[in-house]
MMTF fields as JSON, N, C-alpha, C and O atoms, coordinates in Angstrom:
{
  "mmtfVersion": "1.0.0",
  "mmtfProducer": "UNKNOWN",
  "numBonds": 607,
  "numAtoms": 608,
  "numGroups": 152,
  "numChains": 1,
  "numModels": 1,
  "chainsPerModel": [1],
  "groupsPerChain": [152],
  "chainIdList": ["A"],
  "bondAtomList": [4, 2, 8, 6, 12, 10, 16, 14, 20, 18, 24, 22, 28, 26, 32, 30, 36, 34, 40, 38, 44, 42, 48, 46, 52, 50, 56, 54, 60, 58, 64, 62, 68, 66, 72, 70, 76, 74, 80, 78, 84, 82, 88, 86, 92, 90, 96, 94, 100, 98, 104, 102, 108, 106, 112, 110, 116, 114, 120, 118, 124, 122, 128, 126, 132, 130, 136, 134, 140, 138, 144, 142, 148, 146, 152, 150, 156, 154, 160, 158, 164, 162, 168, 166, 172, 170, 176, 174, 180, 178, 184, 182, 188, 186, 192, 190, 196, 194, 200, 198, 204, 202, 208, 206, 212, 210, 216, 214, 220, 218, 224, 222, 228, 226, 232, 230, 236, 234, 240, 238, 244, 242, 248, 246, 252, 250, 256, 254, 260, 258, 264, 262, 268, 266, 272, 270, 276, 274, 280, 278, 284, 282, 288, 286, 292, 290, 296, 294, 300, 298, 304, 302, 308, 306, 312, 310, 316, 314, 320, 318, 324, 322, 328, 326, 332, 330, 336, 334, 340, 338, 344, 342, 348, 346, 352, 350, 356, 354, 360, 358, 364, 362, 368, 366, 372, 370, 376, 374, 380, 378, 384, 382, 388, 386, 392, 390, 396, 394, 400, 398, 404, 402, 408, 406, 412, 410, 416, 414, 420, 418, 424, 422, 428, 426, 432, 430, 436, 434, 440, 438, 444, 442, 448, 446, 452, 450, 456, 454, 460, 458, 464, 462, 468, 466, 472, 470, 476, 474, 480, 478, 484, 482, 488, 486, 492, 490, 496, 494, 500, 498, 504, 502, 508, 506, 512, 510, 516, 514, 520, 518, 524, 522, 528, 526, 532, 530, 536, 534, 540, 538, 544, 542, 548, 546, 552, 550, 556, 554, 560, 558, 564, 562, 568, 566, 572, 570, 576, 574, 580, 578, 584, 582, 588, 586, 592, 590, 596, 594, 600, 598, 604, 602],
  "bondOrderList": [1, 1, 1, 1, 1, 1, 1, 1, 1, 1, 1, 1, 1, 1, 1, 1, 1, 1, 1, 1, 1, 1, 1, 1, 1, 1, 1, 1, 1, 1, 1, 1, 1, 1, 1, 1, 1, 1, 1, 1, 1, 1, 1, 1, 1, 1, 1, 1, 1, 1, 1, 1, 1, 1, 1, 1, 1, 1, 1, 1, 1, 1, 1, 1, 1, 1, 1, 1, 1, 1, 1, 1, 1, 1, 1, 1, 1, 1, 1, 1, 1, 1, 1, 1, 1, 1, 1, 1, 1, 1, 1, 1, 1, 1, 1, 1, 1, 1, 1, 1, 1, 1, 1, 1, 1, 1, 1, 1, 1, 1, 1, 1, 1, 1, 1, 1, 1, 1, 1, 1, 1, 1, 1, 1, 1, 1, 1, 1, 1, 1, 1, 1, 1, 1, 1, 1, 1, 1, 1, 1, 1, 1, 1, 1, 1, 1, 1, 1, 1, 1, 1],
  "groupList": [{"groupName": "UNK", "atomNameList": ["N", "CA", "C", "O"], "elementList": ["N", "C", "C", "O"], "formalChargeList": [0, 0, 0, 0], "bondAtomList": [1, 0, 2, 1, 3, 2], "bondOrderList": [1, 1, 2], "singleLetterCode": "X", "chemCompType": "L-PEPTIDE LINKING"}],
  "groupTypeList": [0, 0, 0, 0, 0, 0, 0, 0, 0, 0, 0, 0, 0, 0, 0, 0, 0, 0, 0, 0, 0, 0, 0, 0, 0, 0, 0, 0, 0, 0, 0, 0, 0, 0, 0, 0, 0, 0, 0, 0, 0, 0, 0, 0, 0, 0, 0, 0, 0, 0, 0, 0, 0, 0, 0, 0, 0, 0, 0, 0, 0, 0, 0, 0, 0, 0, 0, 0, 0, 0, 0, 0, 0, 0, 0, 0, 0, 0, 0, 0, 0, 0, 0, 0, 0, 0, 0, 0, 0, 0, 0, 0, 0, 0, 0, 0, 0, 0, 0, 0, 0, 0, 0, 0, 0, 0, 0, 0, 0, 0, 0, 0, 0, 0, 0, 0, 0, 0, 0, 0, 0, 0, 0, 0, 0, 0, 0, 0, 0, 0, 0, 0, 0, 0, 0, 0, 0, 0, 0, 0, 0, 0, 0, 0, 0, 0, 0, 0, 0, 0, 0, 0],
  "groupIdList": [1, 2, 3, 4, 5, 6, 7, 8, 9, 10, 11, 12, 13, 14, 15, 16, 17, 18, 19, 20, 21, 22, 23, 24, 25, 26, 27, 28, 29, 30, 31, 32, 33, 34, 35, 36, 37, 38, 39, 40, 41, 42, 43, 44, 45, 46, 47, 48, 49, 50, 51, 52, 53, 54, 55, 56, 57, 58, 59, 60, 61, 62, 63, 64, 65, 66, 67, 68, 69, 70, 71, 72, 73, 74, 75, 76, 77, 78, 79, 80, 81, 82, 83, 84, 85, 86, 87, 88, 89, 90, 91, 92, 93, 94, 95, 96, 97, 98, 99, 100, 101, 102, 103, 104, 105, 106, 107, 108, 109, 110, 111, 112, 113, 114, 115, 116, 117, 118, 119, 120, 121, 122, 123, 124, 125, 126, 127, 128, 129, 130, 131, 132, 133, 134, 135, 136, 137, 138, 139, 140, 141, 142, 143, 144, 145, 146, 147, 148, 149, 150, 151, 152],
  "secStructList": [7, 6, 6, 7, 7, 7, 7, 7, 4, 4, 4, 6, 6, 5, 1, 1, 1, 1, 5, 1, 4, 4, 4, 7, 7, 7, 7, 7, 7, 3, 3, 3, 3, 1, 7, 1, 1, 1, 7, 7, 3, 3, 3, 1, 1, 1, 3, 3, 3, 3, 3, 3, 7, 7, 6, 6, 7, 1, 7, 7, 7, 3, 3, 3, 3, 1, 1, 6, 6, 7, 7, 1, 7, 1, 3, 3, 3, 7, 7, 1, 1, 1, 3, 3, 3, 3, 7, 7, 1, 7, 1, 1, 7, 5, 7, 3, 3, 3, 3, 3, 3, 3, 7, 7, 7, 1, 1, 4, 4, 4, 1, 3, 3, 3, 7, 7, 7, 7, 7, 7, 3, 3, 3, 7, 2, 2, 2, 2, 2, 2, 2, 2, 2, 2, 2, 2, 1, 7, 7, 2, 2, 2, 2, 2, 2, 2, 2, 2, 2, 7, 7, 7],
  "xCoordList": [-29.077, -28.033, -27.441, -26.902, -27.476, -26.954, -25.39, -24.537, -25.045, -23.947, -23.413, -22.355, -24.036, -23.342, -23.564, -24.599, -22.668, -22.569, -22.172, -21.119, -23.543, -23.26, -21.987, -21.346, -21.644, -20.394, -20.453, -21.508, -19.985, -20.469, -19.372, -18.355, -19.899, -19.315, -19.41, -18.663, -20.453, -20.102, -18.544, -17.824, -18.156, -17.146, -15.554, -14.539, -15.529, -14.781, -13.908, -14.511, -12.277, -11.683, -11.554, -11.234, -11.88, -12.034, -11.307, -11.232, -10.408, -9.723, -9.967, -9.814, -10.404, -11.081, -12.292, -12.597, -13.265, -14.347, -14.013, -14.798, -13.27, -12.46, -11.857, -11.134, -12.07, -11.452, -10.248, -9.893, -9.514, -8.193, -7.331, -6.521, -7.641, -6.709, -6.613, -5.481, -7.429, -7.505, -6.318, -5.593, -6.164, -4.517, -3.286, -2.377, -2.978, -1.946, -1.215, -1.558, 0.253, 1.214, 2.206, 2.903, 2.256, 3.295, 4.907, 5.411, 5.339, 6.668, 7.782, 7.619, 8.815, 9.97, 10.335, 10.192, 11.142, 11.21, 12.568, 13.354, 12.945, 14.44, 14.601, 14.208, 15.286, 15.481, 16.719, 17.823, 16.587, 17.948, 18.886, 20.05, 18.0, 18.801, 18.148, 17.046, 18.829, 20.193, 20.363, 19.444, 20.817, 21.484, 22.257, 23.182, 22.468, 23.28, 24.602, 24.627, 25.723, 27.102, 28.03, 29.108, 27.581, 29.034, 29.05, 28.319, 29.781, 30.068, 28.324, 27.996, 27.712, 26.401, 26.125, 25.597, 26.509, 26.828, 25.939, 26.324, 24.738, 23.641, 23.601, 24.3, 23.013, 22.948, 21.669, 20.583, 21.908, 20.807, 19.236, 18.105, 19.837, 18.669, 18.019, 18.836, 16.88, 16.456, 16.542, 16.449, 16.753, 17.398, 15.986, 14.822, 16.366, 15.939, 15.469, 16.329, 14.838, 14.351, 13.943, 13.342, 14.365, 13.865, 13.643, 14.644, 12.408, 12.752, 11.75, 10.593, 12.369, 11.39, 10.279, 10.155, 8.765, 7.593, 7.611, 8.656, 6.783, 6.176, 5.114, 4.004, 5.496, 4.397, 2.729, 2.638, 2.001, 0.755, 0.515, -0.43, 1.842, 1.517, 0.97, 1.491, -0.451, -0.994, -0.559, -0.967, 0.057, 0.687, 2.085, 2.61, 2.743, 4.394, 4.109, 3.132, 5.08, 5.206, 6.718, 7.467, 6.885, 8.717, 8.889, 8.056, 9.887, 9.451, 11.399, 12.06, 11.836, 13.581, 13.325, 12.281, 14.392, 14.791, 16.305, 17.132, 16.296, 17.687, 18.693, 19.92, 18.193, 18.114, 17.701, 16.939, 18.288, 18.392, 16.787, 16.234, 15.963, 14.886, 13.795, 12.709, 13.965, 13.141, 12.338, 11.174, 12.9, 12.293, 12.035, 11.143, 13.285, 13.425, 12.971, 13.702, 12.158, 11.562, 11.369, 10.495, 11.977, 11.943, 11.051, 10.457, 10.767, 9.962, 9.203, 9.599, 7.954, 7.315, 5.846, 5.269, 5.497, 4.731, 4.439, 5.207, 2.952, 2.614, 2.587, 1.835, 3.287, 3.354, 2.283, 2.177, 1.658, 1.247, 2.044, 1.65, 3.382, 4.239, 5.482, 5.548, 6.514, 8.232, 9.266, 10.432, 8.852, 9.576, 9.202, 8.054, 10.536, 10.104, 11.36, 12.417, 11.065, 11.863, 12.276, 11.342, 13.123, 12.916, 13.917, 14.822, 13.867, 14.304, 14.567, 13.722, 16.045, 16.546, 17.188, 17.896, 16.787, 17.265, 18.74, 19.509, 19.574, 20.927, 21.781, 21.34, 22.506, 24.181, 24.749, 24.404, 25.825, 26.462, 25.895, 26.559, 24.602, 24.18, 23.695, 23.2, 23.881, 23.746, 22.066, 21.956, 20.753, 20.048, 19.206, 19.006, 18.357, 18.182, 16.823, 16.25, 16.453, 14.833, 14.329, 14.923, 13.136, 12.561, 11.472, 11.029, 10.998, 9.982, 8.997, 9.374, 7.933, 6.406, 5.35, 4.4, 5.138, 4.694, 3.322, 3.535, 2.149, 0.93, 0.375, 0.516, -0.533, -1.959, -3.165, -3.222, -3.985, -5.539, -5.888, -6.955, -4.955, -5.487, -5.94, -5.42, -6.768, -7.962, -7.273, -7.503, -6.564, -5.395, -4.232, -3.472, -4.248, -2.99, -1.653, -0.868, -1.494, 0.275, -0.132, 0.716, -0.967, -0.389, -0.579, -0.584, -0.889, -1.433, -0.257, -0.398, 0.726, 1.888, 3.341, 3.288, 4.03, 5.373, 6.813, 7.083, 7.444, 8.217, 9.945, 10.408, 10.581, 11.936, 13.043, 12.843, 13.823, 15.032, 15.579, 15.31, 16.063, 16.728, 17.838, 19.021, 17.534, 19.006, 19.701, 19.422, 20.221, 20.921, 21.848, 22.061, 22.308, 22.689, 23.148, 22.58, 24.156, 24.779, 24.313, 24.154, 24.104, 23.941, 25.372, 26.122, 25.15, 26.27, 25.406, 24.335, 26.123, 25.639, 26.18, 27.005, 25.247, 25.058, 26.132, 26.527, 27.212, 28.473, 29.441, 30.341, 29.178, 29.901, 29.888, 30.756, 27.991, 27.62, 28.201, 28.327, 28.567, 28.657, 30.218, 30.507, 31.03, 32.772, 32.761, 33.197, 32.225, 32.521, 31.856, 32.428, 30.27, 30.312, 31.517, 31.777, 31.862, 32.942, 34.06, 34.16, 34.61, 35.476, 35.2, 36.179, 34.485, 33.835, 34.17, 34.886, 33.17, 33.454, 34.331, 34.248, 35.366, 36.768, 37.767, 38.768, 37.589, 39.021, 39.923, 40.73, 39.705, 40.821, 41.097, 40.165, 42.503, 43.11, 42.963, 43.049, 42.739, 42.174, 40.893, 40.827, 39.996, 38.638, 38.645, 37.925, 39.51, 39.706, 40.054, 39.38, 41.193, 41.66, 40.752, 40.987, 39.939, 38.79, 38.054, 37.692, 37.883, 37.188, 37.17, 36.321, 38.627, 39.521, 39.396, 40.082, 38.524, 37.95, 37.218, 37.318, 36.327, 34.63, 34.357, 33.528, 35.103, 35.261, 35.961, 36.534, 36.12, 37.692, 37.839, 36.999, 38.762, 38.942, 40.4, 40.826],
  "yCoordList": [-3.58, -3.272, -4.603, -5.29, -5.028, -5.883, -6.631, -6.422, -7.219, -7.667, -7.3, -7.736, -6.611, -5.662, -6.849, -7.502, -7.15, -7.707, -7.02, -6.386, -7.194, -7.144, -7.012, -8.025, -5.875, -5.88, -6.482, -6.109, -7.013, -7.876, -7.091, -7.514, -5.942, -5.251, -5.861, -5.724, -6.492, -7.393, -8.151, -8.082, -8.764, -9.676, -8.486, -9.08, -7.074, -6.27, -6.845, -7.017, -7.05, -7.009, -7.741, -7.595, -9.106, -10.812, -11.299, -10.863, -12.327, -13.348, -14.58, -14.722, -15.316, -16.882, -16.462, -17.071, -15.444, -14.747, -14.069, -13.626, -13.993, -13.165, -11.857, -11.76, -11.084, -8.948, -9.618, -10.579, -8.353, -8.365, -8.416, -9.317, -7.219, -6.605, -7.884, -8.221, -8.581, -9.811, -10.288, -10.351, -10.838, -12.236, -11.043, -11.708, -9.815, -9.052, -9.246, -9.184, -9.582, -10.352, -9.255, -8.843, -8.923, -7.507, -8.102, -9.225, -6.949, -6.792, -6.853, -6.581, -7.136, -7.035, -6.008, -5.206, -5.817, -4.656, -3.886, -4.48, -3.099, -2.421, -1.311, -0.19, -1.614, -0.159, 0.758, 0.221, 1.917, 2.765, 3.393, 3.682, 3.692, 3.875, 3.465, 2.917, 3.727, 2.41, 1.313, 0.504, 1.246, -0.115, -1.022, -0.395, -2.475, -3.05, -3.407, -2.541, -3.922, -4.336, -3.115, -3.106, -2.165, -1.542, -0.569, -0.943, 0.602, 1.256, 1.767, 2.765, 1.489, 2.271, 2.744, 2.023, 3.773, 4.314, 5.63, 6.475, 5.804, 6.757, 7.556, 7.074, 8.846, 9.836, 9.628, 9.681, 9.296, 8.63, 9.218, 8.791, 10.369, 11.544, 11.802, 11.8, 11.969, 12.244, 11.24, 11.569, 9.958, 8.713, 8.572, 8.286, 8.792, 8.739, 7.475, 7.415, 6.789, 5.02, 5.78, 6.85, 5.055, 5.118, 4.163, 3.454, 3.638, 2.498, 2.439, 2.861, 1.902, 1.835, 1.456, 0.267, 2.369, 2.01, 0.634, 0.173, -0.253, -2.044, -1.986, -1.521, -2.498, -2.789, -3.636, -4.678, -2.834, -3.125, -2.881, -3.029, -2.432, -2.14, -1.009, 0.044, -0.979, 0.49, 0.403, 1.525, -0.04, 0.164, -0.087, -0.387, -0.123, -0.139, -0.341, -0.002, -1.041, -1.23, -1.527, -2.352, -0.46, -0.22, -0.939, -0.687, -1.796, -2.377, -2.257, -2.498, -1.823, -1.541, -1.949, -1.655, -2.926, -3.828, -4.013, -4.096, -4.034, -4.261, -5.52, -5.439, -6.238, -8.072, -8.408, -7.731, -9.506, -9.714, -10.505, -10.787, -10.903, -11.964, -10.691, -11.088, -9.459, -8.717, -8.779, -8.384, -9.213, -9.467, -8.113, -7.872, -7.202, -5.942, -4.749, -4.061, -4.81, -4.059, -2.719, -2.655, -1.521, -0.011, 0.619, 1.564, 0.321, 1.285, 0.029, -1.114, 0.651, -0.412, 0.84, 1.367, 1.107, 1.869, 1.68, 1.342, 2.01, 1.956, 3.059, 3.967, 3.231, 4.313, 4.137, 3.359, 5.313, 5.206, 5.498, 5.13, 6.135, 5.856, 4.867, 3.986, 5.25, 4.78, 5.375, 5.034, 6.492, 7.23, 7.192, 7.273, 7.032, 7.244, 8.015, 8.026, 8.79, 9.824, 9.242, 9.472, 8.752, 8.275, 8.927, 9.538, 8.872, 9.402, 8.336, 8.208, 7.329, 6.595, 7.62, 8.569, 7.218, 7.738, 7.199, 8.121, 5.766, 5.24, 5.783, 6.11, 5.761, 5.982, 4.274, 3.379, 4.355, 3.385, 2.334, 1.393, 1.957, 0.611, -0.016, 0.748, -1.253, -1.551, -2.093, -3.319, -1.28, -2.144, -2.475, -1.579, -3.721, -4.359, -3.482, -2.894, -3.555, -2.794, -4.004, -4.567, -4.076, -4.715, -3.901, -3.224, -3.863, -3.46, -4.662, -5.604, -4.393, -5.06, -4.723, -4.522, -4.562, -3.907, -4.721, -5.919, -4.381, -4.632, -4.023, -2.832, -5.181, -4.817, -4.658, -4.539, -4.609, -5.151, -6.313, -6.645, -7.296, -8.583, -9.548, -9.749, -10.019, -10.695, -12.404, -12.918, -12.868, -14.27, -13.69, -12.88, -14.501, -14.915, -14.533, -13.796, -15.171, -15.501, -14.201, -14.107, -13.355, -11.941, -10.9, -9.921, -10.679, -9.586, -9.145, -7.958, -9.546, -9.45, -9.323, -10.189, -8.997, -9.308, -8.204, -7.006, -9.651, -8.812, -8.667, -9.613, -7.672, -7.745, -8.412, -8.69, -8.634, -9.048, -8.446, -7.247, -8.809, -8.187, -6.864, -7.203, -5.335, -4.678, -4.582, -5.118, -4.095, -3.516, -2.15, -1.834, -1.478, -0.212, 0.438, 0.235, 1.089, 1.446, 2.906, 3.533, 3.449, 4.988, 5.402, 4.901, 6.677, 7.641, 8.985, 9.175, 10.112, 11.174, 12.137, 11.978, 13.433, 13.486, 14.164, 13.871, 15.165, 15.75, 14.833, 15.206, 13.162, 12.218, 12.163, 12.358, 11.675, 11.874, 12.877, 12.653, 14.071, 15.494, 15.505, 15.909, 15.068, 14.714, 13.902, 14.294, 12.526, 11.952, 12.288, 12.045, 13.016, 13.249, 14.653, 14.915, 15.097, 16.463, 15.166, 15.178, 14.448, 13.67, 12.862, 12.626, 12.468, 11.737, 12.442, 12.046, 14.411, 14.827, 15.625, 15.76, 16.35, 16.4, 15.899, 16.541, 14.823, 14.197, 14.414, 13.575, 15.582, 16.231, 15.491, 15.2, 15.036, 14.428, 15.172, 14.47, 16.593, 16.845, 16.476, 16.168, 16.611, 15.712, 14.438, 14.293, 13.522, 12.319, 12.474, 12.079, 13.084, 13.0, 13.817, 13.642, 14.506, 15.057, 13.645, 13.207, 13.056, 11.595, 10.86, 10.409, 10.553, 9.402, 9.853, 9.136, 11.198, 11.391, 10.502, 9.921, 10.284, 9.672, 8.282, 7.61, 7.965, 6.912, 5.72, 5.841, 4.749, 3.991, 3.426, 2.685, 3.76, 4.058, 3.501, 3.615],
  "zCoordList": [-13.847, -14.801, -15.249, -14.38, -16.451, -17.225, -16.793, -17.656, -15.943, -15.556, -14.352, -13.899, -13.901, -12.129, -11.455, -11.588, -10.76, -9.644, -8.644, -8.567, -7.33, -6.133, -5.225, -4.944, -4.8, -3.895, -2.524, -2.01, -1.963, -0.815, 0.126, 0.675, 0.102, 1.381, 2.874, 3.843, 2.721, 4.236, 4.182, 5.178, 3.133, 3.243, 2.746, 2.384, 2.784, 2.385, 4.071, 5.13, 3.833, 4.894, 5.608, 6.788, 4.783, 5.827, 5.291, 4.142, 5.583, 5.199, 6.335, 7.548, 5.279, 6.083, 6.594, 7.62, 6.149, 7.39, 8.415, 9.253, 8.412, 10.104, 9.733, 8.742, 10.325, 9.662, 9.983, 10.665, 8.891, 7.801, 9.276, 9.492, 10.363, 12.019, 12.6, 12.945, 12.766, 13.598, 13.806, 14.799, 11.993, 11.765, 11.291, 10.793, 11.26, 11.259, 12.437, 13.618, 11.7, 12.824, 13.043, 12.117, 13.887, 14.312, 13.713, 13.747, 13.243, 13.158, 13.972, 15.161, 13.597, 14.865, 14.806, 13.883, 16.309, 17.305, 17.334, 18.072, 16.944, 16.376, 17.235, 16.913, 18.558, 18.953, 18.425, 18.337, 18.127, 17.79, 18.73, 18.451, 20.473, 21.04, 22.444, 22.425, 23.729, 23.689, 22.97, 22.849, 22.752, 21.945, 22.453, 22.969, 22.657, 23.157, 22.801, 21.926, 22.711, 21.537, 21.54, 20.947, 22.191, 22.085, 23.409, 24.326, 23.604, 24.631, 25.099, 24.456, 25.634, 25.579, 27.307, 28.154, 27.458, 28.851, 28.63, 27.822, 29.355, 29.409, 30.38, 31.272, 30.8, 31.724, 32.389, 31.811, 34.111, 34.261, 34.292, 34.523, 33.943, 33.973, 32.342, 31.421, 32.096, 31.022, 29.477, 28.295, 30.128, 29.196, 27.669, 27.95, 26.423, 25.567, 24.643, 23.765, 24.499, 24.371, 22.969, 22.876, 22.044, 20.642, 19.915, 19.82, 19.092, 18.193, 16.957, 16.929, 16.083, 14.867, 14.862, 15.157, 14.484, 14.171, 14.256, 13.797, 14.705, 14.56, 13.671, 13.93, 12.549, 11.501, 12.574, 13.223, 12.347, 13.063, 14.619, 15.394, 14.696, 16.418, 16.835, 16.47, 17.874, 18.279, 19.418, 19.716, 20.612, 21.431, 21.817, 20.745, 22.479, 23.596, 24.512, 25.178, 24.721, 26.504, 26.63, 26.105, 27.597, 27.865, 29.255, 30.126, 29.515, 31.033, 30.811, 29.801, 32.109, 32.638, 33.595, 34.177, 34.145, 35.507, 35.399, 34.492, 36.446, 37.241, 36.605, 36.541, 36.33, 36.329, 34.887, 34.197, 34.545, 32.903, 33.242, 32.18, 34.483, 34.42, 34.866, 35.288, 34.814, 35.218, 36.37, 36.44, 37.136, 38.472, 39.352, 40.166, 38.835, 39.915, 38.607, 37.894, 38.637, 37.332, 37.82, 38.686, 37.494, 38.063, 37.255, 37.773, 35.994, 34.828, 34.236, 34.006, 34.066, 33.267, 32.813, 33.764, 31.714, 30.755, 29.344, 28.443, 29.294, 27.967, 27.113, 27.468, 25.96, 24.81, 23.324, 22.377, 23.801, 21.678, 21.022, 19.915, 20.859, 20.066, 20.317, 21.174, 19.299, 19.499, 20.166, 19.971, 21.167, 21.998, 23.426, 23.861, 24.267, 25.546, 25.977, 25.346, 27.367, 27.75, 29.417, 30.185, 29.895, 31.199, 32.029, 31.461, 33.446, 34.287, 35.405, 36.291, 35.405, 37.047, 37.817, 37.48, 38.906, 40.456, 40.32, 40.589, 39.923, 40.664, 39.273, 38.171, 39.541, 38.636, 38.835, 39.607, 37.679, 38.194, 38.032, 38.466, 37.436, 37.33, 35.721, 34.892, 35.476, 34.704, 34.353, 34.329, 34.079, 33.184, 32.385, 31.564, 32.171, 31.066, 30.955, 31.871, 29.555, 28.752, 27.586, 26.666, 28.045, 26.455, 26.218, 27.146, 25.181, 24.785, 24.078, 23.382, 24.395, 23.555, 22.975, 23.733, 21.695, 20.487, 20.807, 20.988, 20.9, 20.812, 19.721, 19.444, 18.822, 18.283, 18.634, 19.858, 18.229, 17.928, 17.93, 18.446, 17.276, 16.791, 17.778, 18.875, 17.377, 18.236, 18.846, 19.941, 17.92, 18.0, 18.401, 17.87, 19.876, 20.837, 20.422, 21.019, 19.252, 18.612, 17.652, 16.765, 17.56, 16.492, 16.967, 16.221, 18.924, 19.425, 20.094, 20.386, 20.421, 21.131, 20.457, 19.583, 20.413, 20.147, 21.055, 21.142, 21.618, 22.722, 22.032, 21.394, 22.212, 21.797, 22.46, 23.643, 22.113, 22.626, 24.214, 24.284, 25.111, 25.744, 25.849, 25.901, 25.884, 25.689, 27.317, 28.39, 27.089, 28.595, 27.921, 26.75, 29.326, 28.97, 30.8, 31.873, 30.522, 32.01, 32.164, 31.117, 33.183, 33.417, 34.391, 35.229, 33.628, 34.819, 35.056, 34.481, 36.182, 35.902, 34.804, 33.904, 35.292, 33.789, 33.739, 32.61, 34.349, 34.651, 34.079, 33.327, 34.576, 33.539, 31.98, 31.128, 31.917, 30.601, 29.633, 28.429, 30.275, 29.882, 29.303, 28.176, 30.127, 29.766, 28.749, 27.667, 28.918, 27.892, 26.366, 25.304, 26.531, 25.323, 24.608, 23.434, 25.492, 24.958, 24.388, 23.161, 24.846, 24.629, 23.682, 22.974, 23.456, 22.111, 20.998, 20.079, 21.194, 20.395, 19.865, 18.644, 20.561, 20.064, 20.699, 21.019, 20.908, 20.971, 22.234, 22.635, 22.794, 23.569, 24.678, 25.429, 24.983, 26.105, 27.535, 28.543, 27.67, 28.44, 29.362, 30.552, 28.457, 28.653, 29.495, 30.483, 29.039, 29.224, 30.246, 31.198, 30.398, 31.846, 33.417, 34.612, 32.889, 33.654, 33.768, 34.86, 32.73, 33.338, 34.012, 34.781, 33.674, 34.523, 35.784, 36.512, 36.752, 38.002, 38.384, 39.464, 37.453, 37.374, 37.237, 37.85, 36.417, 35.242, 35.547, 36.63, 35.081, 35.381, 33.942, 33.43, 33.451, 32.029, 31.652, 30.503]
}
C-alpha cells in the first residue's frame, strides 16, 4: 500500500526502550482516616485505615507499631486495595501507621513509595461509643459519662 508505514508494535509502550510500568513513579500517599493533627482517638476494636488510591500502585503495605522508629511493630500486611479493617488487643495507647504503596516498576526509586508517619490513640469501644454520642449532640450529659473514662 502506497505510503503505510509499518507499526512497530514491538516498540508500542517503551520509553528509552524500556516498557512504559517500569519508570511509573508512584504517587503520594493521603490517608483519610486516622489522620494525624487533631483529636484522633479510635476504638481499639474494628479500627478502619483508609486512603486515597496511589497513582500506579498495585499493592499496600500497612505496618502499626508502638514507637515512632517502628521497632515494636504489632500489624504489618499487604492490601490490594486502600482499605484496611484492624483489630488491637491494648486501649489506652498511642500508635504510629505508615503505609507503602508498591508498583510493578522494575527501577529501585519508582517501585516503592512510603508515607509519612501518622499516629492515633485507641480507647474502648464503650469509650469510643460516649464520645461519639457527644460529638454528636452535644449533650453535657454524655460528657460527663466520659469524664468516667476519659480525662477530659
Amino acid at each position: 500500500i502506497p505510503g503505510f508505514v509499518q507499526i512497530p508494535f514491538d516498540k508500542i509502550g517503551l520509553i528509552e526502550g524500556t516498557p512504559k510500568w517500569e519508570n511509573m513513579e508512584i504517587g503520594e500517599i493521603t490517608p483519610i482516616f486516622p489522620k494525624s493533627g487533631y483529636e484522633n482517638r479510635v476504638s481499639s476494636s474494628d479500627i478502619y485505615f483508609d486512603w486515597l488510591q496511589v497513582k500506579y500502585a498495585t499493592q499496600y503495605q500497612l505496618i502499626i507499631a508502638k514507637d515512632k522508629e517502628f521497632k515494636d511493630i504489632v500489624f504489618d500486611q499487604h492490601f490490594d486495595h486502600s482499605t484496611a479493617v484492624v483489630s488491637l488487643e491494648e486501649t489506652g495507647i498511642k500508635y504510629y501507621y505508615k503505609i507503602i504503596a508498591k508498583s510493578l516498576a522494575k527501577q529501585l526509586d519508582y517501585a516503592e513509595r512510603e508515607s509519612e508517619i501518622f499516629e492515633f490513640d485507641t480507647m474502648t469501644y464503650d469509650e469510643a461509643n460516649l464520645v461519639s454520642k457527644a460529638e454528636k449532640s452535644g449533650i453535657k450529659a454524655a460528657l460527663n459519662k466520659l469524664k468516667k473514662f476519659v480525662h477530659i
